[in-house]
C-alpha cells in the first residue's frame, strides 16, 4: 500500500465535523488518513446511516463515485481533526500502467469488498450482542477512536442498547 500512498502530492487537514465529501458530488480521489478519524454515511431527511469508518493508516474513498465518475449518495465527514493525503484518479491510473501495481490495486479492492460483505452479513444475520462482539474482535481500534453514538448507528442499534452491551 505504501506505493499508492507515495503517489500523493497534496495533504489536507479537516477540522472536527468538516466534510471531505457531500452527497451529490463527484469524487475522483482516494484518501490516506495520516491522523484522525472519519465516517462515511448516507442521509435522508430523517436519519443518517453510517456505512464505514476510517482512521489512522486507512485508505478511504467514495468508491462508487471514484470508479464510475458519477455523483455519489455518500458523505465523508471528519469525526476528529484529520490529516489526509489525497491521491487522484489520474495518479492511480498512471500507477496502474505497471502490471505489478495493478495486482496491488486489485488486492486493495478485494479487501474492501470482503470487508463490506462481512459487515453486511453481520447487519443482516446476527443479534445485536453478536454484532457488537464480532465488530469489537475485528476492529478494537474503532471503540477507542469513535464516539459511542456513531458506533451504535454503525451497528444499527439504539445508543441505549449499545451502552447496555458495552457494560456486559
mmCIF file of C-alpha atoms in Angstrom:
data_model
loop_
_atom_site.group_PDB
_atom_site.id
_atom_site.type_symbol
_atom_site.label_atom_id
_atom_site.label_comp_id
_atom_site.label_asym_id
_atom_site.label_seq_id
_atom_site.Cartn_x
_atom_site.Cartn_y
_atom_site.Cartn_z
ATOM 1 C CA UNK A 1 0.000 0.000 0.000
ATOM 2 C CA UNK A 2 2.979 2.313 0.570
ATOM 3 C CA UNK A 3 3.385 2.614 -3.208
ATOM 4 C CA UNK A 4 -0.103 4.078 -3.534
ATOM 5 C CA UNK A 5 0.297 6.411 -0.554
ATOM 6 C CA UNK A 6 3.552 7.708 -2.030
ATOM 7 C CA UNK A 7 1.626 8.908 -5.117
ATOM 8 C CA UNK A 8 0.080 11.706 -3.068
ATOM 9 C CA UNK A 9 1.334 15.220 -3.715
ATOM 10 C CA UNK A 10 -1.255 17.008 -1.581
ATOM 11 C CA UNK A 11 -2.178 16.897 2.101
ATOM 12 C CA UNK A 12 -5.333 18.409 3.546
ATOM 13 C CA UNK A 13 -6.478 18.964 7.108
ATOM 14 C CA UNK A 14 -10.105 18.659 8.135
ATOM 15 C CA UNK A 15 -11.400 20.081 11.368
ATOM 16 C CA UNK A 16 -13.830 18.091 13.520
ATOM 17 C CA UNK A 17 -17.231 17.783 11.757
ATOM 18 C CA UNK A 18 -15.860 19.189 8.480
ATOM 19 C CA UNK A 19 -16.897 17.365 5.298
ATOM 20 C CA UNK A 20 -14.450 15.815 2.885
ATOM 21 C CA UNK A 21 -17.283 14.937 0.518
ATOM 22 C CA UNK A 22 -21.019 15.620 0.363
ATOM 23 C CA UNK A 23 -23.954 13.859 -1.287
ATOM 24 C CA UNK A 24 -24.343 14.621 -4.974
ATOM 25 C CA UNK A 25 -20.688 15.409 -5.577
ATOM 26 C CA UNK A 26 -18.294 13.510 -7.798
ATOM 27 C CA UNK A 27 -15.147 12.365 -6.055
ATOM 28 C CA UNK A 28 -12.156 11.302 -8.145
ATOM 29 C CA UNK A 29 -9.784 10.804 -5.200
ATOM 30 C CA UNK A 30 -8.699 8.131 -2.769
ATOM 31 C CA UNK A 31 -7.587 9.330 0.650
ATOM 32 C CA UNK A 32 -4.988 8.036 3.072
ATOM 33 C CA UNK A 33 -5.621 9.038 6.668
ATOM 34 C CA UNK A 34 -2.375 10.098 8.341
ATOM 35 C CA UNK A 35 -4.179 11.053 11.547
ATOM 36 C CA UNK A 36 -7.732 11.457 12.748
ATOM 37 C CA UNK A 37 -10.994 9.623 12.185
ATOM 38 C CA UNK A 38 -13.674 9.903 9.504
ATOM 39 C CA UNK A 39 -17.059 8.379 8.861
ATOM 40 C CA UNK A 40 -18.825 7.523 5.613
ATOM 41 C CA UNK A 41 -22.595 7.738 5.784
ATOM 42 C CA UNK A 42 -25.798 8.231 3.852
ATOM 43 C CA UNK A 43 -28.528 10.585 4.977
ATOM 44 C CA UNK A 44 -32.127 11.327 4.142
ATOM 45 C CA UNK A 45 -34.475 13.873 5.679
ATOM 46 C CA UNK A 46 -34.906 11.722 8.782
ATOM 47 C CA UNK A 47 -31.681 9.957 9.717
ATOM 48 C CA UNK A 48 -28.080 9.147 8.956
ATOM 49 C CA UNK A 49 -26.791 5.613 8.477
ATOM 50 C CA UNK A 50 -23.056 5.126 8.969
ATOM 51 C CA UNK A 51 -21.568 2.670 6.499
ATOM 52 C CA UNK A 52 -17.885 2.765 7.315
ATOM 53 C CA UNK A 53 -15.187 4.420 9.410
ATOM 54 C CA UNK A 54 -11.631 5.293 8.546
ATOM 55 C CA UNK A 55 -8.828 6.035 10.940
ATOM 56 C CA UNK A 56 -5.054 6.400 11.016
ATOM 57 C CA UNK A 57 -3.303 4.421 8.267
ATOM 58 C CA UNK A 58 -6.546 3.560 6.403
ATOM 59 C CA UNK A 59 -7.474 4.280 2.830
ATOM 60 C CA UNK A 60 -10.934 5.770 2.439
ATOM 61 C CA UNK A 61 -12.913 6.747 -0.635
ATOM 62 C CA UNK A 62 -16.317 7.331 -2.078
ATOM 63 C CA UNK A 63 -15.556 4.275 -4.165
ATOM 64 C CA UNK A 64 -18.782 4.352 -6.193
ATOM 65 C CA UNK A 65 -18.020 7.845 -7.475
ATOM 66 C CA UNK A 66 -14.288 7.172 -7.862
ATOM 67 C CA UNK A 67 -14.939 4.146 -10.091
ATOM 68 C CA UNK A 68 -17.889 5.488 -12.130
ATOM 69 C CA UNK A 69 -17.250 9.226 -12.281
ATOM 70 C CA UNK A 70 -20.877 9.777 -11.227
ATOM 71 C CA UNK A 71 -22.289 11.647 -8.223
ATOM 72 C CA UNK A 72 -22.499 9.649 -5.012
ATOM 73 C CA UNK A 73 -25.099 9.444 -2.255
ATOM 74 C CA UNK A 74 -22.309 9.303 0.323
ATOM 75 C CA UNK A 75 -20.983 11.859 2.766
ATOM 76 C CA UNK A 76 -17.484 11.669 4.259
ATOM 77 C CA UNK A 77 -17.042 13.681 7.452
ATOM 78 C CA UNK A 78 -14.256 14.102 9.992
ATOM 79 C CA UNK A 79 -15.158 12.883 13.472
ATOM 80 C CA UNK A 80 -11.860 14.266 14.774
ATOM 81 C CA UNK A 81 -9.379 16.690 13.309
ATOM 82 C CA UNK A 82 -7.779 14.706 10.487
ATOM 83 C CA UNK A 83 -4.756 14.964 8.235
ATOM 84 C CA UNK A 84 -5.292 13.267 4.896
ATOM 85 C CA UNK A 85 -3.156 12.552 1.857
ATOM 86 C CA UNK A 86 -5.026 12.962 -1.424
ATOM 87 C CA UNK A 87 -4.375 10.504 -4.253
ATOM 88 C CA UNK A 88 -6.076 11.482 -7.509
ATOM 89 C CA UNK A 89 -7.630 9.266 -10.170
ATOM 90 C CA UNK A 90 -5.001 10.339 -12.756
ATOM 91 C CA UNK A 91 -2.252 9.378 -10.284
ATOM 92 C CA UNK A 92 -3.885 5.969 -9.731
ATOM 93 C CA UNK A 93 -4.410 5.475 -13.486
ATOM 94 C CA UNK A 94 -0.736 6.201 -14.200
ATOM 95 C CA UNK A 95 0.286 3.868 -11.355
ATOM 96 C CA UNK A 96 -1.854 1.091 -12.840
ATOM 97 C CA UNK A 97 0.082 1.128 -16.115
ATOM 98 C CA UNK A 98 2.561 -1.238 -14.414
ATOM 99 C CA UNK A 99 1.253 -4.805 -14.066
ATOM 100 C CA UNK A 100 2.670 -5.385 -10.576
ATOM 101 C CA UNK A 101 0.893 -2.231 -9.431
ATOM 102 C CA UNK A 102 -2.399 -3.494 -10.883
ATOM 103 C CA UNK A 103 -2.065 -6.607 -8.727
ATOM 104 C CA UNK A 104 -1.616 -4.446 -5.608
ATOM 105 C CA UNK A 105 -4.657 -2.338 -6.542
ATOM 106 C CA UNK A 106 -6.757 -5.458 -7.127
ATOM 107 C CA UNK A 107 -5.733 -6.768 -3.698
ATOM 108 C CA UNK A 108 -6.789 -3.480 -2.062
ATOM 109 C CA UNK A 109 -10.165 -3.561 -3.842
ATOM 110 C CA UNK A 110 -10.685 -7.227 -2.949
ATOM 111 C CA UNK A 111 -10.028 -6.444 0.724
ATOM 112 C CA UNK A 112 -12.580 -3.614 0.622
ATOM 113 C CA UNK A 113 -15.205 -5.868 -0.957
ATOM 114 C CA UNK A 114 -14.607 -8.621 1.602
ATOM 115 C CA UNK A 115 -14.828 -6.153 4.493
ATOM 116 C CA UNK A 116 -18.098 -4.795 3.143
ATOM 117 C CA UNK A 117 -19.525 -8.291 2.667
ATOM 118 C CA UNK A 118 -18.603 -9.246 6.225
ATOM 119 C CA UNK A 119 -20.313 -6.113 7.506
ATOM 120 C CA UNK A 120 -23.479 -6.783 5.508
ATOM 121 C CA UNK A 121 -23.646 -10.340 6.814
ATOM 122 C CA UNK A 122 -23.234 -9.008 10.380
ATOM 123 C CA UNK A 123 -26.047 -6.499 9.965
ATOM 124 C CA UNK A 124 -28.442 -8.918 8.288
ATOM 125 C CA UNK A 125 -27.971 -12.133 10.191
ATOM 126 C CA UNK A 126 -26.921 -11.793 13.811
ATOM 127 C CA UNK A 127 -28.217 -10.398 17.074
ATOM 128 C CA UNK A 128 -27.076 -7.016 18.431
ATOM 129 C CA UNK A 129 -24.859 -8.753 21.032
ATOM 130 C CA UNK A 130 -23.142 -10.939 18.408
ATOM 131 C CA UNK A 131 -22.791 -7.939 16.074
ATOM 132 C CA UNK A 132 -21.158 -5.917 18.866
ATOM 133 C CA UNK A 133 -18.781 -8.761 19.768
ATOM 134 C CA UNK A 134 -17.799 -9.520 16.160
ATOM 135 C CA UNK A 135 -17.061 -5.881 15.394
ATOM 136 C CA UNK A 136 -15.149 -5.490 18.663
ATOM 137 C CA UNK A 137 -12.965 -8.525 17.823
ATOM 138 C CA UNK A 138 -12.438 -7.366 14.247
ATOM 139 C CA UNK A 139 -11.852 -3.648 14.959
ATOM 140 C CA UNK A 140 -10.981 -2.888 18.593
ATOM 141 C CA UNK A 141 -9.490 0.427 17.430
ATOM 142 C CA UNK A 142 -12.999 1.536 16.464
ATOM 143 C CA UNK A 143 -14.024 1.530 20.128
ATOM 144 C CA UNK A 144 -11.060 3.758 21.030
ATOM 145 C CA UNK A 145 -11.392 6.216 18.144
ATOM 146 C CA UNK A 146 -15.117 6.715 17.583
ATOM 147 C CA UNK A 147 -17.833 8.152 19.861
ATOM 148 C CA UNK A 148 -20.357 5.617 21.150
ATOM 149 C CA UNK A 149 -23.313 7.225 19.349
ATOM 150 C CA UNK A 150 -21.590 6.716 15.992
ATOM 151 C CA UNK A 151 -20.706 3.102 16.799
ATOM 152 C CA UNK A 152 -24.321 2.429 17.831
ATOM 153 C CA UNK A 153 -25.523 3.861 14.500
ATOM 154 C CA UNK A 154 -22.965 1.792 12.590
ATOM 155 C CA UNK A 155 -24.128 -1.341 14.427
ATOM 156 C CA UNK A 156 -27.784 -0.452 13.704
ATOM 157 C CA UNK A 157 -28.833 -0.287 17.333
ATOM 158 C CA UNK A 158 -30.023 2.382 19.739
ATOM 159 C CA UNK A 159 -27.461 4.165 21.907
ATOM 160 C CA UNK A 160 -29.198 2.589 24.937
ATOM 161 C CA UNK A 161 -28.768 -0.953 23.576
ATOM 162 C CA UNK A 162 -25.149 -0.196 22.716
ATOM 163 C CA UNK A 163 -24.484 1.153 26.218
ATOM 164 C CA UNK A 164 -26.077 -1.920 27.804
ATOM 165 C CA UNK A 165 -23.976 -4.290 25.646
ATOM 166 C CA UNK A 166 -20.810 -2.346 26.370
ATOM 167 C CA UNK A 167 -21.322 -2.739 30.131
ATOM 168 C CA UNK A 168 -21.652 -6.550 29.932
#
